[in-house]
Every structure is written in C-alpha cells, then in structure tokens.
Amino acid sequence: EEKTYSLPAWLIASFWESVALQETCFLSDYYIWKINVDETPMEKEIASLHRMEFQFSDIFYFCRKGFEAIVEDEVTQRFSSEELVSWNLLTRTNVNFHYVSLRLTVVWVIGVIVRYCFLLPLRFTLAAIGITSMIVGTTVVGQLPNSSLKNYLSEVVHLTCSRILVRALSGTIHYHNKENKPQKGGICVANHTSPIDAIILTNDGCYAMVGQVHGGLMGVIQRATVKACPHVWFERSEIKDRHLVTKRLREHVADKNKLPILIFPEGTCINNTSVMMFKKGSFEIGGTIYPVAIKYDPQFGDAFWNSSKYNIVSYLLRIMTSWAIVCHVWYMPPMVRKDGEDAVQFANRVRSAIARQGGLTELPWDGGLKRAKVKDSFKEEQQKNYSKMLVRNGSQGSLSAGTESD
C-alpha cells in the first residue's frame, strides 16, 4: 500500500539514504514523494545490511517508523469513524459535500426532513415501547418461582423486546451459520463496535450479560432483567477484583442449564475495520468458546460509538437518525483451549478466527490506548529487541574473528 507524505526539503536530505524513495518532485521548498510502507521486522531489516555492530545510521529505521506513525498510525485511526468511498447523505461526513451542487443540497435537505421528521419520531416511539415492555415484562416474570416455565417466559420477553428495539433502529441483520449458535453453558465472544452489539445478538437468541452496575435508566433495566434472567452484574468495587469476577463467571458456566455468557473481550468499541487485543480474562474461565463476528455496513449508518467524542445520548440520536443499521453476523464453530495453550494464546487464536471471518484487520494493540498512553513496557520491548540483536551479532562477530585468527 502506498502512502503519500510531504515534508520540508532540508529534512528529506537528512534521511535521503535511509528512506526508500519511489518517485520525487520539487514543489516550492517541499518534496512530495511516495514510499512503500512495509512490515519488515526490525531485526531482519537491519540485519540485511550485514553489519555486526551498532552504526549511527541504525537510527534511521526508527525515525522512518516514527514518521509513518505520525502521518497515519494503525491504532488511533481505529477510534474514529470509518472513511466511506462515497457520501451517504448523512451529516457524519464532510459538511462541504452538502454544497457541491444545488441538486445535491436539495437531496440532502429532503433526507434530513425524512430522517428527523418521520423516521426519528417513529423510531423513538418503538424504542420507548421496547424498553417499557422489557422492564414490565421481566419484572412480572421475575416474580415467578424458578422453573422451566419462568425460563421460557423470560426468553420470550427478551427476544420480543430485543426485536422491537432492532426495528426501532430500522435494523436489517443477516445471520450466517446458525447451526453454530452459542449453546447453554458456553461463552459467546464477539468483536465490539457499538453498544447495540448486544441488541443485535439478542435479536436472534438469549444471552446472560456481564457488566458493571449502572444508575439511571440503565440501572432500572439491569435490576428488572436480572430478576428474570441470570445476568452477571458487578458493583464498581467488585469489577476490579479479577478473582471474584472469574469465580462468578465460572460458577455460571458450570451450570449447563444457564444461558451462554456474552462477552466483548476488546473492552472498548472499535470502528468496524479491525479487531484489537482480546483481554485474556474471558479465556481463563474454561468451558467452550463460541466466536461471533459482527460486521456493519457503513453505507447506511455509522454504528461505531466514539465515546471520546459523543456521550450516549448524542450517539443514540445519531443512530436513530441514520438511514438504517445493516450488519452481518457470523456464528463460528465452537473452540476449546488446547493442551499446553495459555489464555493469551487461546485469546489470540479466537481473535484471528473472528478477524478472518468478518474481513477485519487484526491488530495486537490494546483497545485501552483509546484513553491511555502507550505503556513504557512497549517501548522497552523494542529497546530490548534491538539490544539483544546487537549482543547476538556482536558475539557472532567475535566468534568469527577468533576463528580467523586461529
């Protein structure tokens, strides 16, 4: 993939020998050139110079990688809305597109009237009906004694209300490979793009949710639904106790009569283009993992929630004023942990399978980088790799020199 960069001429001259220039031209006091961004490992690229010791030009490798990251790194761009090939007449795209022509402006205005004056009131009404039905229905069912009848009625209420909420979003969902749907006593793991991911999945089956206890309307819904269904809610103080969380989840999975747990191991929303690091906690519980890949079609509406830019109310308004929510859901064959495989390796294997099925880019980075700085350990790891390479090459060079002297 070719990337285009523009930097002052004096800076280019400093790195002329280290940066692979494909074509250059002079414009004012700037050079504009294209370089091929390759993923060659540090050790392989520097070792290809056939040197056995440190040379000052080694820093150019790190400088080039730094420039590539500044221009367009592969992490932070995953926390902003996906770029579209063509404008979908929604305000989430460049506002300058509204005024390309009078005809286009008229079409956009008509679209605004339809979305805000007709679709929004209808969708808001359906959402209110769905949420109210969920609270009332689960509260009533929760009064019944534990029995197969209670479980059946709970599933009916959850499915019915979830389908009403999906219709409130004008959702068009395509489910694939339904024979692989998560079974009771298992753990369903999926990539995470939006808070509505849970509604998308519960539209086709019931799950036990896992999450933190909230206040407000969300708290009311949580308290009502847990009476009818064995959801696993944690207090804020408990969610930090990893051992307690793992214990409660294991107890849930051990009961093969309980609904499968639904977990999003990324821990944050990613913009529908990639899958980032899965937290290992979900894969330490044991039991069968049922991977699910979710892929939205951004042409009809942007489902990604950029929580750093929009609060939940603003996000829901944007969702409910989109044309529609169109997505594909792939149920994948169940996976179990192999002998000798640790939780991290298992998590990476499941992530790779989801990425391949959904046509998503697989990234090793922690989604927590959305709000946190890069850990010093990541920087130190690159330094250690470089120093190990120098030590290894130096010892090889010393051995060769000793052999020649003999």
PDB file of N, CA, C and O in Angstrom, residues 196-249:
ATOM      1  N   ILE A 196     -24.979  -1.287  20.720  1.00  0.00           N
ATOM      2  CA  ILE A 196     -26.112  -2.031  20.171  1.00  0.00           C
ATOM      3  C   ILE A 196     -25.702  -3.437  19.716  1.00  0.00           C
ATOM      4  O   ILE A 196     -26.558  -4.205  19.267  1.00  0.00           O
ATOM      5  N   ASP A 197     -24.413  -3.780  19.845  1.00  0.00           N
ATOM      6  CA  ASP A 197     -23.981  -5.138  19.502  1.00  0.00           C
ATOM      7  C   ASP A 197     -24.792  -6.168  20.282  1.00  0.00           C
ATOM      8  O   ASP A 197     -25.168  -7.217  19.745  1.00  0.00           O
ATOM      9  N   ALA A 198     -25.038  -5.874  21.555  1.00  0.00           N
ATOM     10  CA  ALA A 198     -25.779  -6.817  22.400  1.00  0.00           C
ATOM     11  C   ALA A 198     -27.205  -7.000  21.891  1.00  0.00           C
ATOM     12  O   ALA A 198     -27.730  -8.125  21.862  1.00  0.00           O
ATOM     13  N   ILE A 199     -27.838  -5.904  21.446  1.00  0.00           N
ATOM     14  CA  ILE A 199     -29.202  -5.996  20.920  1.00  0.00           C
ATOM     15  C   ILE A 199     -29.212  -6.774  19.610  1.00  0.00           C
ATOM     16  O   ILE A 199     -30.130  -7.558  19.338  1.00  0.00           O
ATOM     17  N   ILE A 200     -28.187  -6.553  18.786  1.00  0.00           N
ATOM     18  CA  ILE A 200     -28.089  -7.266  17.512  1.00  0.00           C
ATOM     19  C   ILE A 200     -28.053  -8.772  17.747  1.00  0.00           C
ATOM     20  O   ILE A 200     -28.710  -9.551  17.041  1.00  0.00           O
ATOM     21  N   LEU A 201     -27.295  -9.206  18.766  1.00  0.00           N
ATOM     22  CA  LEU A 201     -27.169 -10.640  19.035  1.00  0.00           C
ATOM     23  C   LEU A 201     -28.396 -11.200  19.747  1.00  0.00           C
ATOM     24  O   LEU A 201     -28.836 -12.309  19.446  1.00  0.00           O
ATOM     25  N   THR A 202     -28.956 -10.458  20.707  1.00  0.00           N
ATOM     26  CA  THR A 202     -30.128 -10.964  21.428  1.00  0.00           C
ATOM     27  C   THR A 202     -31.383 -10.949  20.565  1.00  0.00           C
ATOM     28  O   THR A 202     -32.405 -11.507  20.958  1.00  0.00           O
ATOM     29  N   ASN A 203     -31.313 -10.342  19.394  1.00  0.00           N
ATOM     30  CA  ASN A 203     -32.418 -10.398  18.448  1.00  0.00           C
ATOM     31  C   ASN A 203     -32.593 -11.807  17.897  1.00  0.00           C
ATOM     32  O   ASN A 203     -33.663 -12.167  17.396  1.00  0.00           O
ATOM     33  N   ASP A 204     -31.545 -12.635  17.997  1.00  0.00           N
ATOM     34  CA  ASP A 204     -31.579 -13.987  17.436  1.00  0.00           C
ATOM     35  C   ASP A 204     -31.409 -15.061  18.506  1.00  0.00           C
ATOM     36  O   ASP A 204     -31.398 -16.250  18.191  1.00  0.00           O
ATOM     37  N   GLY A 205     -31.257 -14.668  19.748  1.00  0.00           N
ATOM     38  CA  GLY A 205     -31.095 -15.632  20.824  1.00  0.00           C
ATOM     39  C   GLY A 205     -30.853 -14.929  22.143  1.00  0.00           C
ATOM     40  O   GLY A 205     -30.487 -13.757  22.173  1.00  0.00           O
ATOM     41  N   CYS A 206     -31.058 -15.645  23.240  1.00  0.00           N
ATOM     42  CA  CYS A 206     -30.907 -15.041  24.564  1.00  0.00           C
ATOM     43  C   CYS A 206     -29.521 -15.317  25.137  1.00  0.00           C
ATOM     44  O   CYS A 206     -28.953 -16.402  24.943  1.00  0.00           O
ATOM     45  N   TYR A 207     -29.003 -14.328  25.859  1.00  0.00           N
ATOM     46  CA  TYR A 207     -27.677 -14.434  26.477  1.00  0.00           C
ATOM     47  C   TYR A 207     -27.730 -13.879  27.888  1.00  0.00           C
ATOM     48  O   TYR A 207     -28.583 -13.029  28.218  1.00  0.00           O
ATOM     49  N   ALA A 208     -26.794 -14.327  28.711  1.00  0.00           N
ATOM     50  CA  ALA A 208     -26.590 -13.732  30.023  1.00  0.00           C
ATOM     51  C   ALA A 208     -25.527 -12.649  29.873  1.00  0.00           C
ATOM     52  O   ALA A 208     -24.414 -12.924  29.434  1.00  0.00           O
ATOM     53  N   MET A 209     -25.893 -11.418  30.185  1.00  0.00           N
ATOM     54  CA  MET A 209     -24.976 -10.300  30.028  1.00  0.00           C
ATOM     55  C   MET A 209     -24.018 -10.204  31.219  1.00  0.00           C
ATOM     56  O   MET A 209     -24.342 -10.610  32.334  1.00  0.00           O
ATOM     57  N   VAL A 210     -22.867  -9.646  30.962  1.00  0.00           N
ATOM     58  CA  VAL A 210     -21.869  -9.407  32.000  1.00  0.00           C
ATOM     59  C   VAL A 210     -21.483  -7.941  31.951  1.00  0.00           C
ATOM     60  O   VAL A 210     -21.187  -7.401  30.879  1.00  0.00           O
ATOM     61  N   GLY A 211     -21.510  -7.270  33.098  1.00  0.00           N
ATOM     62  CA  GLY A 211     -21.145  -5.857  33.085  1.00  0.00           C
ATOM     63  C   GLY A 211     -21.223  -5.219  34.456  1.00  0.00           C
ATOM     64  O   GLY A 211     -21.530  -5.879  35.462  1.00  0.00           O
ATOM     65  N   GLN A 212     -20.953  -3.930  34.465  1.00  0.00           N
ATOM     66  CA  GLN A 212     -20.943  -3.163  35.709  1.00  0.00           C
ATOM     67  C   GLN A 212     -22.325  -2.595  35.996  1.00  0.00           C
ATOM     68  O   GLN A 212     -23.070  -2.245  35.078  1.00  0.00           O
ATOM     69  N   VAL A 213     -22.667  -2.499  37.264  1.00  0.00           N
ATOM     70  CA  VAL A 213     -23.949  -1.927  37.667  1.00  0.00           C
ATOM     71  C   VAL A 213     -23.950  -0.428  37.373  1.00  0.00           C
ATOM     72  O   VAL A 213     -22.990   0.284  37.689  1.00  0.00           O
ATOM     73  N   HIS A 214     -25.018   0.052  36.737  1.00  0.00           N
ATOM     74  CA  HIS A 214     -25.147   1.462  36.394  1.00  0.00           C
ATOM     75  C   HIS A 214     -26.313   2.089  37.147  1.00  0.00           C
ATOM     76  O   HIS A 214     -27.133   1.395  37.752  1.00  0.00           O
ATOM     77  N   GLY A 215     -26.389   3.389  37.057  1.00  0.00           N
ATOM     78  CA  GLY A 215     -27.518   4.117  37.626  1.00  0.00           C
ATOM     79  C   GLY A 215     -28.450   4.581  36.520  1.00  0.00           C
ATOM     80  O   GLY A 215     -28.271   4.250  35.355  1.00  0.00           O
ATOM     81  N   GLY A 216     -29.446   5.388  36.880  1.00  0.00           N
ATOM     82  CA  GLY A 216     -30.352   5.944  35.887  1.00  0.00           C
ATOM     83  C   GLY A 216     -31.198   4.888  35.209  1.00  0.00           C
ATOM     84  O   GLY A 216     -31.517   3.833  35.779  1.00  0.00           O
ATOM     85  N   LEU A 217     -31.580   5.158  33.938  1.00  0.00           N
ATOM     86  CA  LEU A 217     -32.438   4.240  33.193  1.00  0.00           C
ATOM     87  C   LEU A 217     -31.765   2.889  32.996  1.00  0.00           C
ATOM     88  O   LEU A 217     -32.419   1.841  33.103  1.00  0.00           O
ATOM     89  N   MET A 218     -30.467   2.902  32.719  1.00  0.00           N
ATOM     90  CA  MET A 218     -29.755   1.636  32.540  1.00  0.00           C
ATOM     91  C   MET A 218     -29.802   0.802  33.811  1.00  0.00           C
ATOM     92  O   MET A 218     -29.965  -0.426  33.761  1.00  0.00           O
ATOM     93  N   GLY A 219     -29.695   1.448  34.963  1.00  0.00           N
ATOM     94  CA  GLY A 219     -29.773   0.728  36.232  1.00  0.00           C
ATOM     95  C   GLY A 219     -31.139   0.107  36.449  1.00  0.00           C
ATOM     96  O   GLY A 219     -31.254  -1.006  36.964  1.00  0.00           O
ATOM     97  N   VAL A 220     -32.194   0.830  36.057  1.00  0.00           N
ATOM     98  CA  VAL A 220     -33.561   0.296  36.175  1.00  0.00           C
ATOM     99  C   VAL A 220     -33.710  -0.962  35.325  1.00  0.00           C
ATOM    100  O   VAL A 220     -34.276  -1.974  35.756  1.00  0.00           O
ATOM    101  N   ILE A 221     -33.193  -0.909  34.088  1.00  0.00           N
ATOM    102  CA  ILE A 221     -33.276  -2.061  33.190  1.00  0.00           C
ATOM    103  C   ILE A 221     -32.488  -3.237  33.765  1.00  0.00           C
ATOM    104  O   ILE A 221     -32.951  -4.387  33.734  1.00  0.00           O
ATOM    105  N   GLN A 222     -31.291  -2.975  34.301  1.00  0.00           N
ATOM    106  CA  GLN A 222     -30.477  -4.045  34.871  1.00  0.00           C
ATOM    107  C   GLN A 222     -31.177  -4.725  36.040  1.00  0.00           C
ATOM    108  O   GLN A 222     -31.206  -5.956  36.135  1.00  0.00           O
ATOM    109  N   ARG A 223     -31.724  -3.929  36.925  1.00  0.00           N
ATOM    110  CA  ARG A 223     -32.384  -4.502  38.113  1.00  0.00           C
ATOM    111  C   ARG A 223     -33.622  -5.304  37.727  1.00  0.00           C
ATOM    112  O   ARG A 223     -33.957  -6.292  38.397  1.00  0.00           O
ATOM    113  N   ALA A 224     -34.308  -4.881  36.665  1.00  0.00           N
ATOM    114  CA  ALA A 224     -35.516  -5.603  36.239  1.00  0.00           C
ATOM    115  C   ALA A 224     -35.150  -6.908  35.536  1.00  0.00           C
ATOM    116  O   ALA A 224     -35.724  -7.966  35.827  1.00  0.00           O
ATOM    117  N   THR A 225     -34.184  -6.859  34.621  1.00  0.00           N
ATOM    118  CA  THR A 225     -33.859  -8.051  33.831  1.00  0.00           C
ATOM    119  C   THR A 225     -33.189  -9.142  34.651  1.00  0.00           C
ATOM    120  O   THR A 225     -33.374 -10.327  34.370  1.00  0.00           O
ATOM    121  N   VAL A 226     -32.426  -8.758  35.674  1.00  0.00           N
ATOM    122  CA  VAL A 226     -31.721  -9.777  36.459  1.00  0.00           C
ATOM    123  C   VAL A 226     -32.696 -10.612  37.282  1.00  0.00           C
ATOM    124  O   VAL A 226     -32.352 -11.723  37.724  1.00  0.00           O
ATOM    125  N   LYS A 227     -33.906 -10.132  37.486  1.00  0.00           N
ATOM    126  CA  LYS A 227     -34.908 -10.903  38.215  1.00  0.00           C
ATOM    127  C   LYS A 227     -35.417 -12.076  37.384  1.00  0.00           C
ATOM    128  O   LYS A 227     -35.833 -13.100  37.930  1.00  0.00           O
ATOM    129  N   ALA A 228     -35.410 -11.903  36.060  1.00  0.00           N
ATOM    130  CA  ALA A 228     -35.948 -12.941  35.182  1.00  0.00           C
ATOM    131  C   ALA A 228     -34.868 -13.769  34.511  1.00  0.00           C
ATOM    132  O   ALA A 228     -35.133 -14.883  34.057  1.00  0.00           O
ATOM    133  N   CYS A 229     -33.663 -13.235  34.432  1.00  0.00           N
ATOM    134  CA  CYS A 229     -32.580 -13.905  33.707  1.00  0.00           C
ATOM    135  C   CYS A 229     -31.293 -13.810  34.520  1.00  0.00           C
ATOM    136  O   CYS A 229     -31.032 -12.766  35.125  1.00  0.00           O
ATOM    137  N   PRO A 230     -30.476 -14.839  34.532  1.00  0.00           N
ATOM    138  CA  PRO A 230     -29.251 -14.833  35.368  1.00  0.00           C
ATOM    139  C   PRO A 230     -28.109 -14.007  34.761  1.00  0.00           C
ATOM    140  O   PRO A 230     -27.043 -14.528  34.444  1.00  0.00           O
ATOM    141  N   HIS A 231     -28.345 -12.705  34.585  1.00  0.00           N
ATOM    142  CA  HIS A 231     -27.262 -11.833  34.154  1.00  0.00           C
ATOM    143  C   HIS A 231     -26.247 -11.704  35.293  1.00  0.00           C
ATOM    144  O   HIS A 231     -26.571 -11.919  36.465  1.00  0.00           O
ATOM    145  N   VAL A 232     -25.027 -11.330  34.939  1.00  0.00           N
ATOM    146  CA  VAL A 232     -23.965 -11.204  35.938  1.00  0.00           C
ATOM    147  C   VAL A 232     -23.547  -9.738  36.008  1.00  0.00           C
ATOM    148  O   VAL A 232     -22.789  -9.248  35.172  1.00  0.00           O
ATOM    149  N   TRP A 233     -24.083  -9.031  36.997  1.00  0.00           N
ATOM    150  CA  TRP A 233     -23.752  -7.611  37.174  1.00  0.00           C
ATOM    151  C   TRP A 233     -22.808  -7.462  38.357  1.00  0.00           C
ATOM    152  O   TRP A 233     -22.982  -8.107  39.391  1.00  0.00           O
ATOM    153  N   PHE A 234     -21.833  -6.580  38.216  1.00  0.00           N
ATOM    154  CA  PHE A 234     -20.843  -6.346  39.260  1.00  0.00           C
ATOM    155  C   PHE A 234     -20.929  -4.904  39.748  1.00  0.00           C
ATOM    156  O   PHE A 234     -21.169  -3.986  38.953  1.00  0.00           O
ATOM    157  N   GLU A 235     -20.716  -4.732  41.042  1.00  0.00           N
ATOM    158  CA  GLU A 235     -20.573  -3.387  41.580  1.00  0.00           C
ATOM    159  C   GLU A 235     -19.236  -2.807  41.133  1.00  0.00           C
ATOM    160  O   GLU A 235     -18.316  -3.539  40.746  1.00  0.00           O
ATOM    161  N   ARG A 236     -19.120  -1.470  41.172  1.00  0.00           N
ATOM    162  CA  ARG A 236     -17.891  -0.824  40.724  1.00  0.00           C
ATOM    163  C   ARG A 236     -16.665  -1.333  41.496  1.00  0.00           C
ATOM    164  O   ARG A 236     -15.585  -1.506  40.932  1.00  0.00           O
ATOM    165  N   SER A 237     -16.841  -1.593  42.787  1.00  0.00           N
ATOM    166  CA  SER A 237     -15.719  -2.069  43.605  1.00  0.00           C
ATOM    167  C   SER A 237     -15.352  -3.512  43.275  1.00  0.00           C
ATOM    168  O   SER A 237     -14.202  -3.929  43.404  1.00  0.00           O
ATOM    169  N   GLU A 238     -16.342  -4.307  42.814  1.00  0.00           N
ATOM    170  CA  GLU A 238     -16.093  -5.710  42.516  1.00  0.00           C
ATOM    171  C   GLU A 238     -15.432  -5.915  41.154  1.00  0.00           C
ATOM    172  O   GLU A 238     -14.678  -6.865  40.959  1.00  0.00           O
ATOM    173  N   ILE A 239     -15.735  -5.033  40.196  1.00  0.00           N
ATOM    174  CA  ILE A 239     -15.262  -5.227  38.830  1.00  0.00           C
ATOM    175  C   ILE A 239     -13.741  -5.207  38.755  1.00  0.00           C
ATOM    176  O   ILE A 239     -13.137  -5.773  37.844  1.00  0.00           O
ATOM    177  N   LYS A 240     -13.089  -4.569  39.740  1.00  0.00           N
ATOM    178  CA  LYS A 240     -11.630  -4.514  39.760  1.00  0.00           C
ATOM    179  C   LYS A 240     -11.012  -5.754  40.402  1.00  0.00           C
ATOM    180  O   LYS A 240      -9.812  -5.965  40.325  1.00  0.00           O
ATOM    181  N   ASP A 241     -11.869  -6.557  41.072  1.00  0.00           N
ATOM    182  CA  ASP A 241     -11.396  -7.785  41.712  1.00  0.00           C
ATOM    183  C   ASP A 241     -11.454  -8.911  40.673  1.00  0.00           C
ATOM    184  O   ASP A 241     -12.492  -9.544  40.462  1.00  0.00           O
ATOM    185  N   ARG A 242     -10.341  -9.126  40.025  1.00  0.00           N
ATOM    186  CA  ARG A 242     -10.307 -10.080  38.923  1.00  0.00           C
ATOM    187  C   ARG A 242     -10.681 -11.489  39.361  1.00  0.00           C
ATOM    188  O   ARG A 242     -11.377 -12.226  38.644  1.00  0.00           O
ATOM    189  N   HIS A 243     -10.234 -11.900  40.541  1.00  0.00           N
ATOM    190  CA  HIS A 243     -10.503 -13.253  41.015  1.00  0.00           C
ATOM    191  C   HIS A 243     -11.986 -13.446  41.306  1.00  0.00           C
ATOM    192  O   HIS A 243     -12.545 -14.515  41.019  1.00  0.00           O
ATOM    193  N   LEU A 244     -12.626 -12.420  41.854  1.00  0.00           N
ATOM    194  CA  LEU A 244     -14.057 -12.512  42.138  1.00  0.00           C
ATOM    195  C   LEU A 244     -14.859 -12.614  40.846  1.00  0.00           C
ATOM    196  O   LEU A 244     -15.797 -13.409  40.744  1.00  0.00           O
ATOM    197  N   VAL A 245     -14.478 -11.809  39.847  1.00  0.00           N
ATOM    198  CA  VAL A 245     -15.169 -11.851  38.558  1.00  0.00           C
ATOM    199  C   VAL A 245     -15.033 -13.233  37.929  1.00  0.00           C
ATOM    200  O   VAL A 245     -16.015 -13.827  37.466  1.00  0.00           O
ATOM    201  N   THR A 246     -13.804 -13.756  37.936  1.00  0.00           N
ATOM    202  CA  THR A 246     -13.568 -15.073  37.347  1.00  0.00           C
ATOM    203  C   THR A 246     -14.356 -16.155  38.076  1.00  0.00           C
ATOM    204  O   THR A 246     -14.931 -17.055  37.443  1.00  0.00           O
ATOM    205  N   LYS A 247     -14.420 -16.063  39.392  1.00  0.00           N
ATOM    206  CA  LYS A 247     -15.148 -17.060  40.178  1.00  0.00           C
ATOM    207  C   LYS A 247     -16.626 -17.075  39.821  1.00  0.00           C
ATOM    208  O   LYS A 247     -17.211 -18.147  39.589  1.00  0.00           O
ATOM    209  N   ARG A 248     -17.239 -15.895  39.742  1.00  0.00           N
ATOM    210  CA  ARG A 248     -18.670 -15.835  39.443  1.00  0.00           C
ATOM    211  C   ARG A 248     -18.972 -16.314  38.028  1.00  0.00           C
ATOM    212  O   ARG A 248     -19.992 -16.955  37.779  1.00  0.00           O
ATOM    213  N   LEU A 249     -18.086 -16.006  37.098  1.00  0.00           N
ATOM    214  CA  LEU A 249     -18.299 -16.454  35.721  1.00  0.00           C
ATOM    215  C   LEU A 249     -18.131 -17.969  35.608  1.00  0.00           C
ATOM    216  O   LEU A 249     -18.883 -18.628  34.870  1.00  0.00           O
TER     217      LEU A 249
END
